[in-house]
Amino acid sequence: MTIAIVLRQGVANEPALPNSYNPNKVITVATLEDYAPYCFRQSITTMKDVGEVIPPGHDSKRLQGYSWDVVRLSLHRQGYTIQLMVYPWSRVMSLVRRNEIDVIFPAAVTETRSQFLVFSKYPVNTVHYVIYTNKENQSSWQNLAEMTGLRVGAMRGWDYGSYWNSHLEHIELREVNTVEQGFQMLDYRRVEGLAGYEEVFDHYLIETSIDKKFQKLAAFDQGFEFLSGNKLNTKVKRILKDFDSSRPFLLKQGILAELKKRWFPLQNGNF
């Protein structure tokens, strides 16, 4: 992918970090790898191991994406060596619930998660919730509130915010396991609409060259996703505080702006 190749050359304002390893500042960080463009597998990787040790000054040989870069740069700036673990999201949540890893990302704040997780002050990334439809659809409805009684697909286990939750009883929800499955159901008319994260779903449509078949309604809500860890983990508060303390530097140096420009060249576009 062109975007990924460009980013691997480095961020223009990325700080030069020493190739250092401090055994007292090694933390386990877990995420998923099928969440492009936030965090996803590098196409050239041959790694099969789920674990990877990444000291300051180094990058992952397996994972790439906007959220990974934000977390990596923020923690490396504070001297942390990252023991990166990559699993399906359900296992990531299971591990952090059992306090078997230090922190996970990118995690939305929900009532259930807040019972056992604590979150960073600053988000790792932002997501926009939208409804996709077939392009030839001539229906008059233009938003979620007008889709009463219709079949709407949504990713299983994903959070779509309070506005979505308040409308669930008015639609026929059809849960899907992958973005690909969701668009197949929409294409085959098994659902009238598909609820998705705009940045993630747009990336899939463009990469698979099927963007001409679908359209999207205006975003009905947005959400923030954070770095988080188990409340019982004695290291978590310090890790989150250190992560947050890097944000002013990344912002002032233009690093966040550069990452957004490179990972989201068509953000909020109409395909």
C-alpha atoms as an extended CHARMM CRD file, in Angstrom:
* protein
*
       271  EXT
         1         1  MET       CA              0.0000000000        0.0000000000        0.0000000000  PROA      1               0.0000000000
         2         2  THR       CA              1.2520000000        3.4260000000       -0.8830000000  PROA      2               0.0000000000
         3         3  ILE       CA              0.2660000000        4.9750000000        2.4340000000  PROA      3               0.0000000000
         4         4  ALA       CA              2.0910000000        2.3580000000        4.4680000000  PROA      4               0.0000000000
         5         5  ILE       CA              5.2280000000        2.5640000000        2.3280000000  PROA      5               0.0000000000
         6         6  VAL       CA              5.4240000000        6.3000000000        2.7940000000  PROA      6               0.0000000000
         7         7  LEU       CA              4.9900000000        6.0770000000        6.5470000000  PROA      7               0.0000000000
         8         8  ARG       CA              7.7070000000        3.4750000000        6.9210000000  PROA      8               0.0000000000
         9         9  GLN       CA             10.1510000000        6.1480000000        5.7690000000  PROA      9               0.0000000000
        10        10  GLY       CA              9.4730000000        7.9420000000        9.0400000000  PROA      10              0.0000000000
        11        11  VAL       CA              7.5440000000       10.9390000000       10.2170000000  PROA      11              0.0000000000
        12        12  ALA       CA              9.1840000000       14.2150000000        9.2910000000  PROA      12              0.0000000000
        13        13  ASN       CA              9.1440000000       15.6030000000       12.8390000000  PROA      13              0.0000000000
        14        14  GLU       CA              9.5440000000       12.3150000000       14.6770000000  PROA      14              0.0000000000
        15        15  PRO       CA             11.9800000000       12.7700000000       17.5620000000  PROA      15              0.0000000000
        16        16  ALA       CA             15.2740000000       10.9360000000       17.4170000000  PROA      16              0.0000000000
        17        17  LEU       CA             15.2930000000        8.4290000000       20.2720000000  PROA      17              0.0000000000
        18        18  PRO       CA             18.2500000000        6.5230000000       21.6770000000  PROA      18              0.0000000000
        19        19  ASN       CA             18.3890000000        2.8020000000       21.0230000000  PROA      19              0.0000000000
        20        20  SER       CA             18.0090000000        2.1030000000       24.7050000000  PROA      20              0.0000000000
        21        21  TYR       CA             16.6180000000       -0.7590000000       26.7260000000  PROA      21              0.0000000000
        22        22  ASN       CA             15.7660000000       -0.2880000000       30.3910000000  PROA      22              0.0000000000
        23        23  PRO       CA             14.6860000000       -3.5730000000       32.0310000000  PROA      23              0.0000000000
        24        24  ASN       CA             12.8310000000       -1.5500000000       34.6730000000  PROA      24              0.0000000000
        25        25  LYS       CA             10.6140000000        0.1240000000       32.0600000000  PROA      25              0.0000000000
        26        26  VAL       CA              9.3290000000       -2.8390000000       30.0640000000  PROA      26              0.0000000000
        27        27  ILE       CA              5.5390000000       -2.9530000000       29.7130000000  PROA      27              0.0000000000
        28        28  THR       CA              3.1470000000       -5.2810000000       27.9270000000  PROA      28              0.0000000000
        29        29  VAL       CA              0.9070000000       -3.5760000000       25.3790000000  PROA      29              0.0000000000
        30        30  ALA       CA             -1.8500000000       -5.4340000000       23.5260000000  PROA      30              0.0000000000
        31        31  THR       CA             -3.9220000000       -4.5450000000       20.4900000000  PROA      31              0.0000000000
        32        32  LEU       CA             -5.5480000000       -6.0530000000       17.4060000000  PROA      32              0.0000000000
        33        33  GLU       CA             -4.1830000000       -6.1450000000       13.8610000000  PROA      33              0.0000000000
        34        34  ASP       CA             -7.2980000000       -5.9780000000       11.6410000000  PROA      34              0.0000000000
        35        35  TYR       CA             -8.2530000000       -2.3770000000       12.3690000000  PROA      35              0.0000000000
        36        36  ALA       CA             -6.8020000000       -0.3900000000        9.4700000000  PROA      36              0.0000000000
        37        37  PRO       CA             -5.7660000000        2.3810000000        9.3010000000  PROA      37              0.0000000000
        38        38  TYR       CA             -5.4170000000        2.5260000000       13.0930000000  PROA      38              0.0000000000
        39        39  CYS       CA             -3.4550000000       -0.6820000000       13.6600000000  PROA      39              0.0000000000
        40        40  PHE       CA             -2.9760000000       -3.4940000000       11.1780000000  PROA      40              0.0000000000
        41        41  ARG       CA             -0.4890000000       -6.0580000000        9.9250000000  PROA      41              0.0000000000
        42        42  GLN       CA              2.3270000000       -4.9710000000        7.6490000000  PROA      42              0.0000000000
        43        43  SER       CA              1.8550000000       -6.6150000000        4.2790000000  PROA      43              0.0000000000
        44        44  ILE       CA              5.5330000000       -7.5820000000        4.0090000000  PROA      44              0.0000000000
        45        45  THR       CA              5.8150000000       -9.2420000000        7.4080000000  PROA      45              0.0000000000
        46        46  THR       CA              6.6210000000      -12.9210000000        7.7990000000  PROA      46              0.0000000000
        47        47  MET       CA              6.3680000000      -12.8860000000       11.5920000000  PROA      47              0.0000000000
        48        48  LYS       CA              4.0750000000      -15.4620000000       13.1350000000  PROA      48              0.0000000000
        49        49  ASP       CA              4.7850000000      -14.8130000000       16.8150000000  PROA      49              0.0000000000
        50        50  VAL       CA              2.2010000000      -12.8130000000       18.7440000000  PROA      50              0.0000000000
        51        51  GLY       CA              4.8560000000      -11.1460000000       20.9210000000  PROA      51              0.0000000000
        52        52  GLU       CA              7.5210000000       -8.6130000000       19.9400000000  PROA      52              0.0000000000
        53        53  VAL       CA              9.9120000000       -6.5550000000       22.1030000000  PROA      53              0.0000000000
        54        54  ILE       CA             10.3500000000       -2.9850000000       20.8380000000  PROA      54              0.0000000000
        55        55  PRO       CA             12.7560000000       -0.6570000000       22.7080000000  PROA      55              0.0000000000
        56        56  PRO       CA             12.9060000000        3.1230000000       22.1190000000  PROA      56              0.0000000000
        57        57  GLY       CA             14.2750000000        3.9850000000       18.6960000000  PROA      57              0.0000000000
        58        58  HSD       CA             12.7490000000        0.9050000000       17.0600000000  PROA      58              0.0000000000
        59        59  ASP       CA              9.4490000000        0.0750000000       15.3800000000  PROA      59              0.0000000000
        60        60  SER       CA              7.3780000000       -3.0630000000       15.0400000000  PROA      60              0.0000000000
        61        61  LYS       CA              8.1440000000       -5.4860000000       12.2150000000  PROA      61              0.0000000000
        62        62  ARG       CA              4.5760000000       -6.6800000000       12.2990000000  PROA      62              0.0000000000
        63        63  LEU       CA              2.2160000000       -3.8310000000       13.1750000000  PROA      63              0.0000000000
        64        64  GLN       CA              1.5940000000       -0.4270000000       11.6090000000  PROA      64              0.0000000000
        65        65  GLY       CA             -1.0600000000        2.2950000000       11.6840000000  PROA      65              0.0000000000
        66        66  TYR       CA             -1.9970000000        5.6710000000       13.1160000000  PROA      66              0.0000000000
        67        67  SER       CA             -2.9320000000        4.4910000000       16.6060000000  PROA      67              0.0000000000
        68        68  TRP       CA              0.1360000000        2.3070000000       16.8870000000  PROA      68              0.0000000000
        69        69  ASP       CA              2.3760000000        5.2340000000       15.9520000000  PROA      69              0.0000000000
        70        70  VAL       CA              0.7090000000        7.4870000000       18.5340000000  PROA      70              0.0000000000
        71        71  VAL       CA              1.1100000000        4.9030000000       21.3090000000  PROA      71              0.0000000000
        72        72  ARG       CA              4.6310000000        3.9030000000       20.2720000000  PROA      72              0.0000000000
        73        73  LEU       CA              5.9900000000        7.4450000000       20.0100000000  PROA      73              0.0000000000
        74        74  SER       CA              4.3280000000        8.5410000000       23.2430000000  PROA      74              0.0000000000
        75        75  LEU       CA              5.5980000000        5.6330000000       25.3320000000  PROA      75              0.0000000000
        76        76  HSD       CA              9.0400000000        5.5030000000       23.7410000000  PROA      76              0.0000000000
        77        77  ARG       CA              9.5090000000        9.1830000000       24.5170000000  PROA      77              0.0000000000
        78        78  GLN       CA              9.0640000000        8.2720000000       28.1810000000  PROA      78              0.0000000000
        79        79  GLY       CA             11.7100000000        5.5280000000       27.9360000000  PROA      79              0.0000000000
        80        80  TYR       CA              9.3800000000        2.5220000000       27.8680000000  PROA      80              0.0000000000
        81        81  THR       CA             10.2630000000       -0.6610000000       26.0290000000  PROA      81              0.0000000000
        82        82  ILE       CA              7.0770000000       -2.1560000000       24.5790000000  PROA      82              0.0000000000
        83        83  GLN       CA              6.4030000000       -5.8720000000       24.6490000000  PROA      83              0.0000000000
        84        84  LEU       CA              3.7820000000       -5.8270000000       21.9280000000  PROA      84              0.0000000000
        85        85  MET       CA              1.0780000000       -8.5030000000       21.9490000000  PROA      85              0.0000000000
        86        86  VAL       CA             -1.3030000000       -8.8270000000       19.0010000000  PROA      86              0.0000000000
        87        87  TYR       CA             -4.5150000000      -10.8520000000       19.3540000000  PROA      87              0.0000000000
        88        88  PRO       CA             -8.1730000000      -10.7770000000       18.2880000000  PROA      88              0.0000000000
        89        89  TRP       CA             -9.9140000000       -8.0000000000       20.2260000000  PROA      89              0.0000000000
        90        90  SER       CA            -12.0080000000      -10.3800000000       22.3150000000  PROA      90              0.0000000000
        91        91  ARG       CA             -8.8390000000      -11.9780000000       23.6640000000  PROA      91              0.0000000000
        92        92  VAL       CA             -7.2400000000       -8.5760000000       24.2680000000  PROA      92              0.0000000000
        93        93  MET       CA            -10.2000000000       -7.6290000000       26.4720000000  PROA      93              0.0000000000
        94        94  SER       CA            -10.0770000000      -10.9830000000       28.2420000000  PROA      94              0.0000000000
        95        95  LEU       CA             -6.3820000000      -10.5900000000       29.0380000000  PROA      95              0.0000000000
        96        96  VAL       CA             -6.7140000000       -7.0820000000       30.4390000000  PROA      96              0.0000000000
        97        97  ARG       CA             -9.7810000000       -8.0590000000       32.4650000000  PROA      97              0.0000000000
        98        98  ARG       CA             -7.6890000000      -10.7860000000       34.1100000000  PROA      98              0.0000000000
        99        99  ASN       CA             -4.8700000000       -8.2560000000       34.6140000000  PROA      99              0.0000000000
       100       100  GLU       CA             -2.4260000000      -10.3590000000       32.5920000000  PROA      100             0.0000000000
       101       101  ILE       CA             -1.1440000000       -7.3980000000       30.5210000000  PROA      101             0.0000000000
       102       102  ASP       CA             -0.4250000000       -3.7840000000       31.3860000000  PROA      102             0.0000000000
       103       103  VAL       CA             -2.2800000000       -1.6810000000       28.8130000000  PROA      103             0.0000000000
       104       104  ILE       CA             -4.4060000000       -2.0810000000       25.6860000000  PROA      104             0.0000000000
       105       105  PHE       CA             -5.4510000000        0.1990000000       22.8350000000  PROA      105             0.0000000000
       106       106  PRO       CA             -7.5500000000        1.5570000000       21.2210000000  PROA      106             0.0000000000
       107       107  ALA       CA            -10.4120000000        1.1040000000       23.6870000000  PROA      107             0.0000000000
       108       108  ALA       CA            -13.6430000000        3.0960000000       23.8550000000  PROA      108             0.0000000000
       109       109  VAL       CA            -15.0590000000        3.9760000000       27.2650000000  PROA      109             0.0000000000
       110       110  THR       CA            -18.1890000000        1.9900000000       28.0670000000  PROA      110             0.0000000000
       111       111  GLU       CA            -20.1040000000        1.4480000000       31.2820000000  PROA      111             0.0000000000
       112       112  THR       CA            -19.0260000000       -2.1850000000       31.4500000000  PROA      112             0.0000000000
       113       113  ARG       CA            -15.3590000000       -1.5040000000       30.7700000000  PROA      113             0.0000000000
       114       114  SER       CA            -15.2590000000        1.3370000000       33.2710000000  PROA      114             0.0000000000
       115       115  GLN       CA            -15.9670000000       -1.1810000000       36.0130000000  PROA      115             0.0000000000
       116       116  PHE       CA            -12.5020000000       -2.7030000000       35.6600000000  PROA      116             0.0000000000
       117       117  LEU       CA            -10.5070000000       -0.3730000000       33.3790000000  PROA      117             0.0000000000
       118       118  VAL       CA             -8.9580000000        3.0740000000       33.8000000000  PROA      118             0.0000000000
       119       119  PHE       CA             -8.3460000000        5.2060000000       30.6960000000  PROA      119             0.0000000000
       120       120  SER       CA             -5.8230000000        7.7720000000       29.5100000000  PROA      120             0.0000000000
       121       121  LYS       CA             -6.7990000000       11.4400000000       29.5900000000  PROA      121             0.0000000000
       122       122  TYR       CA             -6.0620000000       11.9510000000       25.9080000000  PROA      122             0.0000000000
       123       123  PRO       CA             -7.5000000000        9.6690000000       23.2220000000  PROA      123             0.0000000000
       124       124  VAL       CA             -5.3650000000        7.5530000000       20.9590000000  PROA      124             0.0000000000
       125       125  ASN       CA             -7.7320000000        8.2010000000       18.0650000000  PROA      125             0.0000000000
       126       126  THR       CA            -11.1920000000        9.4150000000       17.1000000000  PROA      126             0.0000000000
       127       127  VAL       CA            -13.8350000000        7.4730000000       15.1750000000  PROA      127             0.0000000000
       128       128  HSD       CA            -16.9500000000        8.7210000000       13.3810000000  PROA      128             0.0000000000
       129       129  TYR       CA            -20.0620000000        6.5490000000       13.2400000000  PROA      129             0.0000000000
       130       130  VAL       CA            -21.8610000000        6.4890000000        9.8860000000  PROA      130             0.0000000000
       131       131  ILE       CA            -24.4870000000        4.4650000000        8.0080000000  PROA      131             0.0000000000
       132       132  TYR       CA            -23.5660000000        2.9970000000        4.6080000000  PROA      132             0.0000000000
       133       133  THR       CA            -26.1680000000        2.1700000000        1.9600000000  PROA      133             0.0000000000
       134       134  ASN       CA            -26.1830000000        0.8900000000       -1.5950000000  PROA      134             0.0000000000
       135       135  LYS       CA            -25.4910000000        3.7400000000       -3.9980000000  PROA      135             0.0000000000
       136       136  GLU       CA            -28.6360000000        3.1080000000       -6.0600000000  PROA      136             0.0000000000
       137       137  ASN       CA            -30.7890000000        3.2620000000       -2.9630000000  PROA      137             0.0000000000
       138       138  GLN       CA            -33.5010000000        5.8490000000       -3.5360000000  PROA      138             0.0000000000
       139       139  SER       CA            -35.1090000000        5.7310000000       -0.1030000000  PROA      139             0.0000000000
       140       140  SER       CA            -36.0430000000        8.9980000000        1.5430000000  PROA      140             0.0000000000
       141       141  TRP       CA            -34.4470000000        8.2880000000        4.9270000000  PROA      141             0.0000000000
       142       142  GLN       CA            -31.2600000000       10.2160000000        5.5620000000  PROA      142             0.0000000000
       143       143  ASN       CA            -30.2610000000        9.3230000000        9.1010000000  PROA      143             0.0000000000
       144       144  LEU       CA            -30.4640000000        6.6580000000       11.7790000000  PROA      144             0.0000000000
       145       145  ALA       CA            -33.5800000000        8.1450000000       13.3700000000  PROA      145             0.0000000000
       146       146  GLU       CA            -35.5210000000        7.5830000000       10.1170000000  PROA      146             0.0000000000
       147       147  MET       CA            -34.5860000000        3.8990000000        9.8000000000  PROA      147             0.0000000000
       148       148  THR       CA            -37.2600000000        2.5430000000       12.1630000000  PROA      148             0.0000000000
       149       149  GLY       CA            -38.0950000000       -1.0720000000       11.3840000000  PROA      149             0.0000000000
       150       150  LEU       CA            -35.2560000000       -1.4940000000        8.8780000000  PROA      150             0.0000000000
       151       151  ARG       CA            -32.5110000000       -4.1040000000        8.9830000000  PROA      151             0.0000000000
       152       152  VAL       CA            -29.1780000000       -2.4940000000        9.9090000000  PROA      152             0.0000000000
       153       153  GLY       CA            -25.8910000000       -4.3320000000       10.1520000000  PROA      153             0.0000000000
       154       154  ALA       CA            -23.2380000000       -3.5440000000       12.7680000000  PROA      154             0.0000000000
       155       155  MET       CA            -19.9590000000       -5.0530000000       13.9290000000  PROA      155             0.0000000000
       156       156  ARG       CA            -20.3250000000       -7.5250000000       16.7700000000  PROA      156             0.0000000000
       157       157  GLY       CA            -18.8640000000       -6.1680000000       20.0230000000  PROA      157             0.0000000000
       158       158  TRP       CA            -18.0700000000       -2.6850000000       18.6800000000  PROA      158             0.0000000000
       159       159  ASP       CA            -19.2330000000        0.4220000000       20.5200000000  PROA      159             0.0000000000
       160       160  TYR       CA            -21.2920000000        2.9450000000       18.5330000000  PROA      160             0.0000000000
       161       161  GLY       CA            -22.0890000000        5.4410000000       21.2590000000  PROA      161             0.0000000000
       162       162  SER       CA            -25.1210000000        6.4130000000       23.2950000000  PROA      162             0.0000000000
       163       163  TYR       CA            -27.1200000000        7.7900000000       20.3510000000  PROA      163             0.0000000000
       164       164  TRP       CA            -26.8790000000        4.4210000000       18.6100000000  PROA      164             0.0000000000
       165       165  ASN       CA            -27.8520000000        2.5740000000       21.7750000000  PROA      165             0.0000000000
       166       166  SER       CA            -30.9530000000        4.7240000000       22.1600000000  PROA      166             0.0000000000
       167       167  HSD       CA            -32.1660000000        3.6780000000       18.6910000000  PROA      167             0.0000000000
       168       168  LEU       CA            -31.4440000000       -0.0550000000       18.8900000000  PROA      168             0.0000000000
       169       169  GLU       CA            -35.0180000000       -0.9470000000       19.8670000000  PROA      169             0.0000000000
       170       170  HSD       CA            -36.3280000000        0.7520000000       16.7160000000  PROA      170             0.0000000000
       171       171  ILE       CA            -34.2420000000       -1.1850000000       14.1550000000  PROA      171             0.0000000000
       172       172  GLU       CA            -33.6920000000       -4.8470000000       13.2750000000  PROA      172             0.0000000000
       173       173  LEU       CA            -30.0460000000       -5.3250000000       14.2280000000  PROA      173             0.0000000000
       174       174  ARG       CA            -27.9450000000       -7.7800000000       12.2210000000  PROA      174             0.0000000000
       175       175  GLU       CA            -24.5140000000       -8.3260000000       13.7820000000  PROA      175             0.0000000000
       176       176  VAL       CA            -21.5260000000       -9.1540000000       11.5430000000  PROA      176             0.0000000000
       177       177  ASN       CA            -18.0780000000      -10.4660000000       12.4100000000  PROA      177             0.0000000000
       178       178  THR       CA            -15.9980000000       -8.6170000000        9.8060000000  PROA      178             0.0000000000
       179       179  VAL       CA            -16.1740000000       -5.4580000000        7.7200000000  PROA      179             0.0000000000
       180       180  GLU       CA            -16.1250000000       -7.6440000000        4.6080000000  PROA      180             0.0000000000
       181       181  GLN       CA            -19.1390000000       -9.6160000000        5.7900000000  PROA      181             0.0000000000
       182       182  GLY       CA            -21.0060000000       -6.3890000000        6.5290000000  PROA      182             0.0000000000
       183       183  PHE       CA            -20.5850000000       -5.0110000000        3.0150000000  PROA      183             0.0000000000
       184       184  GLN       CA            -21.4550000000       -8.3820000000        1.4880000000  PROA      184             0.0000000000
       185       185  MET       CA            -24.7460000000       -8.3460000000        3.3770000000  PROA      185             0.0000000000
       186       186  LEU       CA            -25.3840000000       -4.7890000000        2.2370000000  PROA      186             0.0000000000
       187       187  ASP       CA            -24.5380000000       -5.6940000000       -1.3600000000  PROA      187             0.0000000000
       188       188  TYR       CA            -26.8690000000       -8.7250000000       -1.2900000000  PROA      188             0.0000000000
       189       189  ARG       CA            -29.6850000000       -6.5940000000        0.2100000000  PROA      189             0.0000000000
       190       190  ARG       CA            -29.7820000000       -8.6000000000        3.4170000000  PROA      190             0.0000000000
       191       191  VAL       CA            -29.6370000000       -5.2860000000        5.2800000000  PROA      191             0.0000000000
       192       192  GLU       CA            -30.7940000000       -1.8250000000        4.2430000000  PROA      192             0.0000000000
       193       193  GLY       CA            -27.9450000000       -0.0930000000        6.0400000000  PROA      193             0.0000000000
       194       194  LEU       CA            -24.5730000000       -0.8680000000        7.6060000000  PROA      194             0.0000000000
       195       195  ALA       CA            -23.3160000000        0.9980000000       10.6660000000  PROA      195             0.0000000000
       196       196  GLY       CA            -19.5720000000        1.4750000000       10.6410000000  PROA      196             0.0000000000
       197       197  TYR       CA            -16.5790000000        3.4660000000       11.7690000000  PROA      197             0.0000000000
       198       198  GLU       CA            -16.0300000000        5.8700000000        8.9050000000  PROA      198             0.0000000000
       199       199  GLU       CA            -12.2320000000        5.8160000000        8.9350000000  PROA      199             0.0000000000
       200       200  VAL       CA            -12.0220000000        2.0110000000        9.1150000000  PROA      200             0.0000000000
       201       201  PHE       CA            -14.8160000000        1.2410000000        6.6570000000  PROA      201             0.0000000000
       202       202  ASP       CA            -13.6820000000        3.8640000000        4.1200000000  PROA      202             0.0000000000
       203       203  HSD       CA            -10.2030000000        2.3500000000        4.2100000000  PROA      203             0.0000000000
       204       204  TYR       CA            -11.6280000000       -1.0880000000        3.4440000000  PROA      204             0.0000000000
       205       205  LEU       CA            -13.7860000000        0.1890000000        0.5570000000  PROA      205             0.0000000000
       206       206  ILE       CA            -10.9210000000        2.0320000000       -1.0840000000  PROA      206             0.0000000000
       207       207  GLU       CA             -8.4060000000       -0.7820000000       -0.6160000000  PROA      207             0.0000000000
       208       208  THR       CA            -10.8010000000       -3.3390000000       -2.1160000000  PROA      208             0.0000000000
       209       209  SER       CA            -11.8770000000       -0.9810000000       -4.9490000000  PROA      209             0.0000000000
       210       210  ILE       CA            -15.5940000000       -1.4100000000       -4.2170000000  PROA      210             0.0000000000
       211       211  ASP       CA            -16.1740000000        2.1770000000       -3.0690000000  PROA      211             0.0000000000
       212       212  LYS       CA            -18.2800000000        2.9900000000       -6.1620000000  PROA      212             0.0000000000
       213       213  LYS       CA            -20.9900000000        0.5800000000       -5.0380000000  PROA      213             0.0000000000
       214       214  PHE       CA            -21.8380000000        2.3000000000       -1.7640000000  PROA      214             0.0000000000
       215       215  GLN       CA            -22.5820000000        5.6730000000       -0.2250000000  PROA      215             0.0000000000
       216       216  LYS       CA            -22.6950000000        6.9430000000        3.3370000000  PROA      216             0.0000000000
       217       217  LEU       CA            -24.9850000000        9.2020000000        5.3070000000  PROA      217             0.0000000000
       218       218  ALA       CA            -23.7370000000       12.0270000000        7.4770000000  PROA      218             0.0000000000
       219       219  ALA       CA            -22.0530000000       10.8730000000       10.6910000000  PROA      219             0.0000000000
       220       220  PHE       CA            -24.5960000000       10.3510000000       13.4650000000  PROA      220             0.0000000000
       221       221  ASP       CA            -22.0430000000       10.4760000000       16.2920000000  PROA      221             0.0000000000
       222       222  GLN       CA            -18.3490000000       10.2400000000       17.0930000000  PROA      222             0.0000000000
       223       223  GLY       CA            -16.3200000000        8.4610000000       19.7220000000  PROA      223             0.0000000000
       224       224  PHE       CA            -12.8650000000        8.4930000000       21.2490000000  PROA      224             0.0000000000
       225       225  GLU       CA            -10.6310000000        5.4970000000       21.8880000000  PROA      225             0.0000000000
       226       226  PHE       CA             -7.9650000000        5.4270000000       24.5740000000  PROA      226             0.0000000000
       227       227  LEU       CA             -5.0120000000        3.6430000000       26.0860000000  PROA      227             0.0000000000
       228       228  SER       CA             -6.3160000000        1.7330000000       29.0990000000  PROA      228             0.0000000000
       229       229  GLY       CA             -5.4350000000       -0.8330000000       31.7290000000  PROA      229             0.0000000000
       230       230  ASN       CA             -6.8240000000       -2.7760000000       34.6360000000  PROA      230             0.0000000000
       231       231  LYS       CA             -7.5140000000       -0.7460000000       37.7860000000  PROA      231             0.0000000000
       232       232  LEU       CA             -5.7950000000       -3.4400000000       39.8590000000  PROA      232             0.0000000000
       233       233  ASN       CA             -2.5040000000       -3.0880000000       37.9730000000  PROA      233             0.0000000000
       234       234  THR       CA             -0.1500000000       -1.0200000000       40.1170000000  PROA      234             0.0000000000
       235       235  LYS       CA              1.7750000000        0.2580000000       37.0750000000  PROA      235             0.0000000000
       236       236  VAL       CA             -1.1660000000        1.4410000000       35.0150000000  PROA      236             0.0000000000
       237       237  LYS       CA             -1.6950000000        4.9250000000       36.4470000000  PROA      237             0.0000000000
       238       238  ARG       CA              1.9640000000        5.8180000000       35.9010000000  PROA      238             0.0000000000
       239       239  ILE       CA              1.9240000000        4.4280000000       32.3510000000  PROA      239             0.0000000000
       240       240  LEU       CA             -1.2000000000        6.3930000000       31.4430000000  PROA      240             0.0000000000
       241       241  LYS       CA              0.1720000000        9.5630000000       33.0170000000  PROA      241             0.0000000000
       242       242  ASP       CA              3.4050000000        9.2060000000       31.0450000000  PROA      242             0.0000000000
       243       243  PHE       CA              1.4450000000        8.5690000000       27.8490000000  PROA      243             0.0000000000
       244       244  ASP       CA             -0.6140000000       11.7140000000       28.4230000000  PROA      244             0.0000000000
       245       245  SER       CA              2.4620000000       13.7970000000       29.2020000000  PROA      245             0.0000000000
       246       246  SER       CA              3.8110000000       13.1530000000       25.6880000000  PROA      246             0.0000000000
       247       247  ARG       CA              0.7370000000       14.6390000000       23.9830000000  PROA      247             0.0000000000
       248       248  PRO       CA              1.7750000000       18.3500000000       24.1890000000  PROA      248             0.0000000000
       249       249  PHE       CA              5.1400000000       17.5020000000       22.6250000000  PROA      249             0.0000000000
       250       250  LEU       CA              3.6330000000       15.4930000000       19.7590000000  PROA      250             0.0000000000
       251       251  LEU       CA              1.1160000000       18.2620000000       19.1460000000  PROA      251             0.0000000000
       252       252  LYS       CA              3.5820000000       21.1510000000       19.3360000000  PROA      252             0.0000000000
       253       253  GLN       CA              6.1140000000       19.4330000000       17.0740000000  PROA      253             0.0000000000
       254       254  GLY       CA              3.4490000000       18.7630000000       14.4440000000  PROA      254             0.0000000000
       255       255  ILE       CA              3.8790000000       15.0000000000       14.7360000000  PROA      255             0.0000000000
       256       256  LEU       CA              0.1720000000       14.2910000000       15.2490000000  PROA      256             0.0000000000
       257       257  ALA       CA             -0.7180000000       16.4580000000       12.2600000000  PROA      257             0.0000000000
       258       258  GLU       CA              1.8310000000       14.6190000000       10.1240000000  PROA      258             0.0000000000
       259       259  LEU       CA              0.4770000000       11.2370000000       11.1730000000  PROA      259             0.0000000000
       260       260  LYS       CA             -3.1030000000       12.2810000000       10.3670000000  PROA      260             0.0000000000
       261       261  LYS       CA             -2.0440000000       13.6260000000        6.9890000000  PROA      261             0.0000000000
       262       262  ARG       CA             -0.2970000000       10.3960000000        6.0670000000  PROA      262             0.0000000000
       263       263  TRP       CA             -2.7870000000        7.8860000000        7.4090000000  PROA      263             0.0000000000
       264       264  PHE       CA             -5.9760000000        9.7500000000        6.4600000000  PROA      264             0.0000000000
       265       265  PRO       CA             -5.3640000000       11.4320000000        3.0730000000  PROA      265             0.0000000000
       266       266  LEU       CA             -9.0410000000       11.0400000000        2.1470000000  PROA      266             0.0000000000
       267       267  GLN       CA            -10.5720000000       11.6530000000        5.5890000000  PROA      267             0.0000000000
       268       268  ASN       CA            -14.3000000000       12.4100000000        5.4020000000  PROA      268             0.0000000000
       269       269  GLY       CA            -14.1650000000       12.1740000000        1.6290000000  PROA      269             0.0000000000
       270       270  ASN       CA            -16.9870000000       10.9660000000       -0.5810000000  PROA      270             0.0000000000
       271       271  PHE       CA            -14.8990000000        8.2270000000       -2.1580000000  PROA      271             0.0000000000
